[in-house]
Structures are given as C-alpha cells and as structure tokens.
C-alpha cells in the first residue's frame, strides 16, 4: 500500500458571520487508496486527539449519488478529476509532497455555515417553484400508457442525473446556477408528463433563481466541465428554448 | 410592455438581449467589412462606395439610429450583467483554475466590450471632425494611416473586436437555444473563422494604405 504526505490549506470559519481564514495542516501517511473525504477523516481524527476542532465538511452517501459533498480543491470544484464527486476522488490522483488548497463553494446564494459546509437550501427553493409534476391521487395508471421514445427518455434521464451538489454554481465564473436549473427543467420538458406545467415551470424557477442572487450565465462552459454527472449545457439551451416559448411565443 | 419588463427582469431575458444585439452587430460587421474592402480597388472605387452610401440619405440616418439603439441596449445590459455577476460571488476564491470551458475570449468579454466602446467613440469622432468638406474619405484614411501609431492602435482595436467575436458568435446561438451536438462544433468553428476574417479583413487595410 502506497502512502503519501500532503500539506493542506483549509478554509476555517467558525460560523457564517465570522471572517474565516486559511489554516495549514500536515496530512502524513495518507494511503493512496483513500478517498478525499477519508483523508479528511484521518486529519480530523488527529485534530481531535490534539484537542482541536475538526474540519467541518458535508457528506452522506460517499458513493457519488447524494450530492451532499463538495469543495473547491486547488481551484477545481470536486477536485481536478472530471465526472467525479469529492467523495469519489481518490488520493492516488495526488502526489507525495503536494499542497492542497481546500475552500468551500463561494456564492452569494450559498452562505458558509461552517468551514467547508455551505447552505444549499437555495436549490430547494428553486425546486419548490416548479421542479415537480402535479399528479392527481387515485388508482395507479398502467405503466407505459404514454409512449416515450427511447432517445428522449435517455436525454431526460441524463438531465435527471443531476444530484444538486452545487458544483456548477461553484465553478461558474459568474456564480450562476443555470446548469442546475437547466437540468431540472429539461428532465420534465422532455417528457409528456412534464408538458402541461412547462410554461409556468420555466418562468417560476428562473425568477426564483434570479431572486436568490445567483449570477447570470454567459456561456463560459465551466459548469459542464466540472459537473460530477457530466451534465451538458445542451440542457441550458433547452431551458432557453423553453423560456422563449413561454415568455415570447405563447399568449 | 409587460413582455419587455419580463424580459429585462430575468437573467435569460437579458442574455437574449445581448445575443440579439450581438447578432445585429455581427451582421453589421459583415456589411461594414464588405464596403471597406473596396479600398483595394483604389481611391476612386472607395470614394464612389462612400458616395453611394451617403446618397442613400435618410436610410443611412435610420441605420445609424438603429445601430445607436442597439449599442445602448448592448452596453447597458452588459454593464448590468457585469455588476450582477460580480455581486454573485462576494467572497472570491483564493485559487481559481479553468477546466477547459473558459477561453481568453469568454473571460475578457466585459473588458474587450469596454475597449470596443472606447475605440468606437474615437473611430466615429475622427470621421465627424476630419473635415470632409475639403478632402475625400480616401484622403482622410491615407492621412490617418500614415502615422504608425494610428496603425498600431487600429490593429490592436481590430484584434480586440475579433477576441470579443470569438466567444460572442457561438455564444449567441447557445443563448437562442440553438445547441445541438450535430452542428454546435461547426458553429464554434464558424465563430473562430468569422473572428479571423474580421481581424484579417479590417486589420490589413491600414497596413495596405499606410505602408
Ligand atoms: S457524499 Fe454523497 S455524493 Fe459525495
């Protein structure tokens, strides 16, 4: 088993209202088989033994499906490997002696709660505005009564693979959440079940996005490059089409 | 009116305004370049182009007015977006890296935009105050471009325009929702080609006249 020694520069911030600063820690004897979060666990273990406050970071599934984890690692959201969440980033992608700078997502809409933990409830607010379809209760309808072409279903599924981690916002030079909103709108816009509310959905979700203080998309494409689920900006283009249809073309 | 407000208020609406006005400027650049290239036909060809253009009379003024309105919309919207985007990230990162999306063109859009504005003001005022009563436009040009500093500044401005186009052109298609895996690579390539054509087309004129 190979092990490496690293120097960490970690953003420490006691609470949201505090100023925050970088602290330097040595991470010695880190197995290259560990994930990034396991490496932080080791560092935290030692900090606790020394009687210091461990580094706070968000995580849950640790298998890249829940979207809880995430931090800027050397300027890359979720680290430099593409299509990977922070929990699935392995230490074998780092070399002995590396210095790693770890910062929380930075956005006006994502307030730092503590250290690397940010409040992403802004995403929930956007979802509440239309990230759903309305279905009446009653007997369950038969499956496959509404035909959906396979390629369309695939596209909807690709959009629906968004785990809401916030990396698109963090990586966007403008702090925009358009990839998230575009994916959430696309997954419904593509399917017949999503069409009845399509018009209201795009307008409501977009208004909420803007209201929360996210930036404006200028097609920098950094979001799709950093998305752990490789969601494409084609979804942003689709959202723009939905917006044009809803705001300009329909009466 | 409600429609206009709805568009100006939302981020996609502002983006559409930038894209639409940007598209108009792309078209304008094509026409402008086509006209300017008549310089290679010599003084008479160029002056007759200028005279033909001016003989359109009121049509020219309408075009000028339209361009002015488009420019104001583009500049004001762009400035608003620039400020809003700065405010969207109050605490900056200490380390930032590109992951392959951002280009020199896209990263400098607000700044190249501002430089183009400065260039336009100089460009237009030169022709207003050049004294067209006692010399032809061709003479004004050759006079102007006999100064190497002017040549240098003009070429620099043209390169800035090209850089702005290198992101703006494909970007406006994306904004209009015209992104398809089948043709997006072609649009991106076309944007670069267009930028190069603008740079070469406009940029070689002062070199031809001055050197
Ligand atoms: S912890 Fe669930 S995606 Fe990383």
XYZ file of C-alpha atoms and ligand atoms in Angstrom:
466
model
C 0.000 0.000 0.000
C 1.449 3.318 -1.083
C 1.187 6.308 1.209
C 1.847 9.991 0.602
C 2.402 13.116 2.690
C 0.473 16.268 1.929
C 0.155 19.832 3.144
C -3.429 21.062 3.404
C -4.510 24.687 3.379
C -8.054 24.538 4.618
C -10.623 27.324 4.937
C -11.686 27.531 8.589
C -14.687 29.589 9.581
C -16.325 29.125 12.954
C -19.749 30.332 11.813
C -21.341 32.192 8.933
C -20.910 35.609 10.490
C -17.176 35.087 11.144
C -14.444 36.290 8.886
C -12.724 32.958 8.197
C -9.086 32.233 7.321
C -6.843 29.539 5.892
C -5.129 27.106 8.281
C -2.282 24.821 7.295
C -2.256 21.160 8.331
C 0.070 18.270 7.606
C -1.623 15.146 6.308
C 1.053 12.486 6.704
C 0.924 8.805 5.823
C -2.176 9.064 3.644
C -2.938 5.850 1.769
C -3.460 6.417 -1.934
C -6.429 4.049 -1.745
C -8.323 6.514 0.440
C -10.952 8.854 -0.895
C -10.544 12.576 -0.382
C -13.085 12.566 2.428
C -11.356 9.635 4.133
C -8.169 11.666 4.020
C -10.026 14.494 5.760
C -11.328 11.947 8.299
C -7.733 10.985 9.131
C -6.762 14.634 9.551
C -9.833 15.242 11.719
C -9.012 12.230 13.850
C -5.616 13.711 14.616
C -7.020 17.189 15.209
C -9.484 15.729 17.709
C -6.705 13.873 19.543
C -4.777 17.144 19.749
C -7.850 18.725 21.296
C -8.529 20.913 18.224
C -11.768 21.495 16.375
C -12.093 19.065 13.428
C -12.713 20.427 9.923
C -16.438 20.509 9.183
C -17.473 19.182 5.762
C -20.700 17.839 4.297
C -21.089 14.240 3.194
C -23.627 11.448 3.256
C -23.566 8.559 0.790
C -19.861 8.717 -0.076
C -20.592 6.918 -3.294
C -21.243 9.864 -5.554
C -25.028 9.748 -5.661
C -26.435 12.014 -2.948
C -24.832 15.367 -3.799
C -24.009 16.338 -0.226
C -20.227 16.543 -0.529
C -18.179 19.104 -2.403
C -15.437 21.661 -2.001
C -13.003 23.565 -4.178
C -9.763 21.607 -4.329
C -6.881 23.640 -5.770
C -9.418 25.782 -7.628
C -11.385 22.854 -9.070
C -14.896 22.040 -7.870
C -14.788 18.425 -6.596
C -11.070 18.314 -7.478
C -9.325 18.064 -10.824
C -10.641 14.655 -11.948
C -13.621 15.062 -14.260
C -17.015 13.454 -13.677
C -16.308 12.796 -10.015
C -17.735 13.939 -6.723
C -15.331 14.804 -3.921
C -16.200 11.586 -2.060
C -15.249 9.571 -5.135
C -11.994 11.426 -5.713
C -9.161 9.151 -4.687
C -5.852 10.136 -3.218
C -3.960 8.243 -5.920
C -4.606 11.308 -8.100
C -2.293 13.316 -5.827
C 1.467 13.060 -5.441
C 3.688 12.982 -2.417
C 4.523 16.489 -1.200
C 1.513 18.190 -2.857
C -0.015 21.246 -1.246
C -3.801 21.171 -1.483
C -5.915 24.291 -1.031
C -9.459 23.455 0.092
C -12.194 26.116 0.042
C -15.970 26.000 0.347
C -18.297 26.784 -2.616
C -18.381 30.561 -2.974
C -21.688 32.133 -3.949
C -23.919 34.851 -2.631
C -26.740 32.310 -2.587
C -24.727 29.658 -0.708
C -23.786 31.018 2.724
C -20.952 29.318 4.577
C -22.337 27.525 7.631
C -19.013 26.331 8.975
C -15.597 25.652 7.411
C -16.392 23.808 4.179
C -20.120 23.399 4.818
C -22.391 25.712 2.832
C -26.151 26.153 2.979
C -27.542 24.998 -0.367
C -31.207 25.398 0.534
C -31.371 27.940 -2.305
C -31.583 24.896 -4.613
C -34.567 23.593 -2.646
C -36.303 26.940 -3.094
C -35.806 26.697 -6.861
C -37.184 23.144 -6.874
C -40.224 24.242 -4.862
C -41.044 26.709 -7.630
C -41.655 24.007 -10.216
C -39.261 21.100 -10.020
C -42.146 18.633 -9.895
C -45.203 17.495 -11.806
C -48.700 17.562 -10.373
C -50.440 14.177 -10.347
C -53.913 13.510 -9.033
C -54.278 10.754 -6.494
C -56.359 7.706 -7.346
C -55.729 4.365 -8.951
C -52.190 3.943 -10.257
C -52.164 4.333 -14.076
C -50.843 1.434 -16.133
C -47.172 1.690 -16.943
C -46.133 2.715 -20.473
C -49.580 4.030 -21.433
C -47.889 7.221 -22.611
C -45.264 6.287 -25.183
C -41.884 7.994 -24.822
C -39.226 7.425 -27.477
C -36.135 5.754 -26.117
C -33.698 8.536 -27.109
C -35.924 11.152 -25.473
C -36.123 9.076 -22.315
C -32.333 8.860 -22.321
C -31.966 12.620 -22.604
C -34.443 13.164 -19.782
C -32.565 10.636 -17.690
C -29.247 12.367 -18.396
C -30.740 15.637 -17.154
C -32.278 13.890 -14.163
C -28.896 12.552 -13.090
C -28.213 15.964 -11.509
C -27.570 15.396 -7.814
C -27.832 19.076 -6.869
C -24.319 19.269 -5.414
C -23.810 22.907 -6.415
C -20.529 22.400 -8.294
C -21.925 24.230 -11.336
C -22.500 27.343 -9.244
C -19.105 26.983 -7.578
C -17.275 26.532 -10.876
C -19.160 29.235 -12.783
C -17.091 32.425 -13.087
C -20.414 34.282 -12.720
C -21.797 32.211 -9.859
C -24.775 31.186 -11.981
C -26.913 28.098 -11.310
C -28.138 27.774 -14.896
C -26.831 24.227 -15.338
C -28.787 23.083 -12.297
C -31.953 24.890 -13.362
C -31.479 23.813 -16.973
C -31.191 20.168 -15.948
C -34.205 20.319 -13.641
C -36.324 21.981 -16.314
C -35.098 19.645 -19.068
C -35.927 16.426 -17.250
C -39.600 17.439 -17.305
C -39.680 19.446 -20.525
C -38.616 16.354 -22.469
C -41.349 14.105 -21.168
C -45.080 14.284 -21.953
C -45.902 14.264 -18.249
C -43.930 17.482 -17.804
C -45.500 19.420 -20.677
C -48.732 20.644 -19.018
C -46.802 22.769 -16.487
C -43.800 23.535 -18.700
C -44.578 27.197 -19.219
C -45.158 28.109 -15.594
C -42.244 25.949 -14.510
C -39.563 27.713 -16.522
C -40.759 31.193 -15.593
C -41.172 30.419 -11.888
C -37.905 28.541 -11.479
C -35.988 31.179 -13.398
C -37.457 34.031 -11.368
C -36.517 32.268 -8.153
C -33.006 31.611 -9.480
C -32.521 35.312 -10.165
C -34.137 36.416 -6.923
C -31.806 34.287 -4.810
C -28.775 36.199 -6.057
C -27.213 33.677 -8.411
C -25.279 35.248 -11.271
C -26.127 35.361 -14.972
C -24.921 32.700 -17.358
C -22.536 33.979 -20.029
C -21.840 30.594 -21.646
C -18.431 30.111 -20.057
C -18.994 26.312 -20.046
C -17.013 25.796 -16.843
C -20.091 24.195 -15.249
C -20.346 21.275 -17.667
C -16.599 20.717 -17.387
C -16.866 20.345 -13.622
C -20.252 18.652 -13.237
C -19.690 15.292 -11.498
C -22.551 13.869 -13.567
C -21.266 15.338 -16.856
C -24.483 17.224 -17.495
C -24.215 19.166 -20.737
C -25.030 22.813 -21.428
C -27.363 21.474 -24.093
C -29.775 21.487 -21.160
C -29.230 25.221 -20.694
C -30.011 25.744 -24.376
C -33.188 23.695 -23.926
C -34.183 25.848 -20.957
C -33.583 28.951 -23.081
C -35.907 27.500 -25.735
C -38.498 26.787 -23.054
C -38.143 30.382 -21.857
C -38.516 31.798 -25.365
C -41.603 29.643 -25.878
C -43.110 30.594 -22.531
C -42.237 34.287 -22.390
C -42.258 35.356 -26.014
C -44.166 32.960 -28.207
C -47.151 31.806 -26.203
C -50.133 34.001 -25.490
C -44.855 46.404 -22.155
C -45.317 43.559 -19.726
C -43.400 41.391 -22.159
C -40.473 43.837 -22.238
C -40.399 44.050 -18.460
C -40.477 40.286 -18.118
C -37.535 40.005 -20.447
C -35.446 42.720 -18.840
C -36.085 41.349 -15.361
C -34.938 37.780 -15.904
C -31.400 36.609 -16.457
C -32.261 34.685 -19.625
C -34.092 37.738 -20.934
C -31.002 39.891 -20.507
C -28.971 37.166 -22.125
C -31.357 37.165 -25.095
C -30.975 40.933 -25.413
C -27.190 40.553 -25.513
C -27.466 37.771 -28.083
C -29.924 39.614 -30.325
C -27.983 42.880 -30.336
C -24.757 40.900 -30.763
C -26.213 39.151 -33.800
C -27.118 42.511 -35.319
C -23.561 43.734 -34.800
C -22.203 40.596 -36.463
C -24.373 41.341 -39.497
C -23.286 44.975 -39.413
C -19.622 43.932 -39.342
C -20.106 41.814 -42.466
C -21.620 44.749 -44.362
C -19.070 47.196 -42.997
C -16.208 44.896 -43.991
C -17.614 44.284 -47.461
C -17.770 48.053 -48.001
C -14.320 48.708 -46.591
C -12.705 46.115 -48.818
C -13.459 48.403 -51.772
C -10.339 50.232 -50.589
C -8.372 47.618 -52.517
C -9.982 48.899 -55.710
C -8.133 52.184 -55.273
C -9.175 55.733 -54.379
C -11.931 56.051 -56.981
C -13.656 52.791 -56.176
C -13.573 53.546 -52.466
C -14.790 57.122 -52.833
C -17.619 56.032 -55.095
C -18.614 53.442 -52.479
C -18.665 56.209 -49.865
C -20.707 58.489 -52.127
C -23.164 55.747 -52.958
C -23.611 55.022 -49.281
C -24.217 58.684 -48.473
C -26.585 59.125 -51.373
C -28.965 56.747 -49.602
C -29.786 59.813 -47.495
C -32.421 59.195 -44.884
C -31.828 55.433 -44.992
C -28.319 55.986 -43.662
C -29.687 58.005 -40.760
C -32.210 55.299 -39.950
C -29.434 52.703 -39.941
C -27.292 54.928 -37.737
C -30.124 55.423 -35.303
C -30.834 51.683 -35.185
C -27.173 50.943 -34.519
C -27.109 53.545 -31.778
C -30.134 51.995 -30.060
C -28.656 48.508 -30.397
C -25.362 49.737 -28.976
C -27.052 51.361 -25.993
C -29.030 48.200 -25.244
C -25.925 46.029 -25.589
C -23.779 48.287 -23.409
C -26.333 48.943 -20.674
C -27.381 45.280 -20.440
C -23.766 44.165 -20.489
C -22.876 46.565 -17.694
C -25.805 45.397 -15.574
C -24.801 41.758 -16.109
C -21.174 42.541 -15.267
C -22.131 44.179 -11.961
C -24.677 41.484 -11.050
C -22.150 38.746 -11.749
C -19.522 40.411 -9.580
C -22.057 40.613 -6.774
C -22.989 36.950 -7.152
C -19.662 35.972 -5.580
C -18.903 38.440 -2.763
C -16.036 36.324 -1.373
C -13.586 35.427 -4.131
C -11.671 32.157 -4.330
C -8.031 32.243 -3.352
C -7.256 29.690 -6.081
C -9.132 29.594 -9.390
C -8.482 27.253 -12.253
C -10.070 26.744 -15.645
C -11.416 23.337 -16.514
C -11.464 23.811 -20.263
C -14.699 25.770 -20.684
C -13.439 29.300 -20.281
C -11.437 30.831 -23.122
C -9.487 34.070 -23.428
C -12.443 35.424 -25.343
C -15.100 34.463 -22.818
C -13.057 35.552 -19.802
C -12.482 39.036 -21.194
C -15.942 39.814 -22.646
C -16.730 42.813 -20.391
C -13.249 44.282 -20.831
C -12.992 43.799 -24.581
C -16.517 45.209 -24.765
C -15.403 48.330 -22.935
C -12.320 48.724 -25.155
C -14.502 48.414 -28.250
C -16.681 51.225 -26.905
C -13.620 53.459 -26.461
C -12.489 52.534 -29.982
C -15.919 53.308 -31.430
C -16.003 56.746 -29.857
C -12.584 57.556 -31.357
C -13.500 55.966 -34.699
C -16.716 57.913 -35.115
C -15.397 61.246 -33.873
C -12.432 61.018 -36.244
C -14.768 60.967 -39.199
C -17.021 63.673 -37.830
C -14.161 66.078 -37.185
C -11.869 65.080 -40.036
C -13.170 67.815 -42.336
C -14.901 66.011 -45.158
C -15.599 69.326 -46.954
C -12.130 69.742 -48.390
C -10.856 66.155 -48.731
C -12.216 62.765 -49.777
C -12.683 59.957 -47.280
C -9.887 58.101 -49.030
C -7.565 61.046 -48.328
C -8.646 61.124 -44.714
C -7.786 57.428 -44.444
C -4.377 57.648 -46.062
C -3.587 60.693 -43.940
C -4.629 58.919 -40.786
C -2.794 55.711 -41.539
C 0.438 57.449 -42.474
C 1.021 57.545 -38.719
C 2.378 54.194 -37.485
C 0.936 54.779 -34.019
C -2.552 55.044 -35.504
C -1.968 51.843 -37.484
C -0.869 50.072 -34.347
C -3.833 51.280 -32.282
C -6.282 50.441 -35.058
C -4.909 46.919 -35.467
C -4.991 46.411 -31.711
C -8.652 47.503 -31.673
C -9.471 45.115 -34.508
C -7.870 42.242 -32.584
C -9.943 43.144 -29.538
C -13.094 43.003 -31.683
C -12.003 39.602 -33.004
C -11.461 38.310 -29.474
C -14.941 39.536 -28.499
C -16.430 37.730 -31.504
C -14.536 34.504 -30.786
C -16.810 33.993 -27.773
C -19.804 36.094 -28.760
C -20.629 34.355 -32.032
C -21.173 30.778 -30.870
C -22.482 32.080 -27.558
C -25.450 33.803 -29.168
C -26.530 30.528 -30.765
C -26.402 28.796 -27.387
C -28.437 31.640 -25.904
C -31.109 31.312 -28.583
C -31.286 27.652 -27.651
C -29.689 26.523 -30.888
C -27.337 23.945 -29.449
C -27.296 20.543 -30.996
C -24.461 18.041 -30.823
C -24.686 17.676 -34.589
C -23.972 21.288 -35.514
C -22.563 23.005 -32.432
C -18.932 22.131 -33.293
C -19.497 23.680 -36.722
C -20.927 26.858 -35.183
C -17.977 27.131 -32.834
C -15.572 26.719 -35.746
C -17.537 29.266 -37.764
C -17.211 31.750 -34.878
C -13.440 31.412 -34.896
C -13.317 31.706 -38.689
C -15.533 34.799 -38.557
C -13.249 36.337 -35.912
C -10.192 35.651 -38.061
C -11.896 37.097 -41.155
C -12.792 40.269 -39.262
C -9.260 40.563 -37.901
C -7.643 39.996 -41.301
C -10.196 41.992 -43.289
C -10.154 45.144 -41.200
C -6.597 44.743 -39.934
C -4.899 44.618 -43.312
C -6.490 47.848 -44.618
C -4.346 50.293 -42.593
C -1.270 48.215 -43.369
C -2.094 48.377 -47.096
C -2.773 52.124 -47.037
C -0.009 53.136 -44.665
C 2.938 51.030 -45.627
S -21.194 12.145 -0.225
Fe -22.885 11.632 -1.484
S -22.192 12.391 -3.390
Fe -20.416 12.632 -2.162
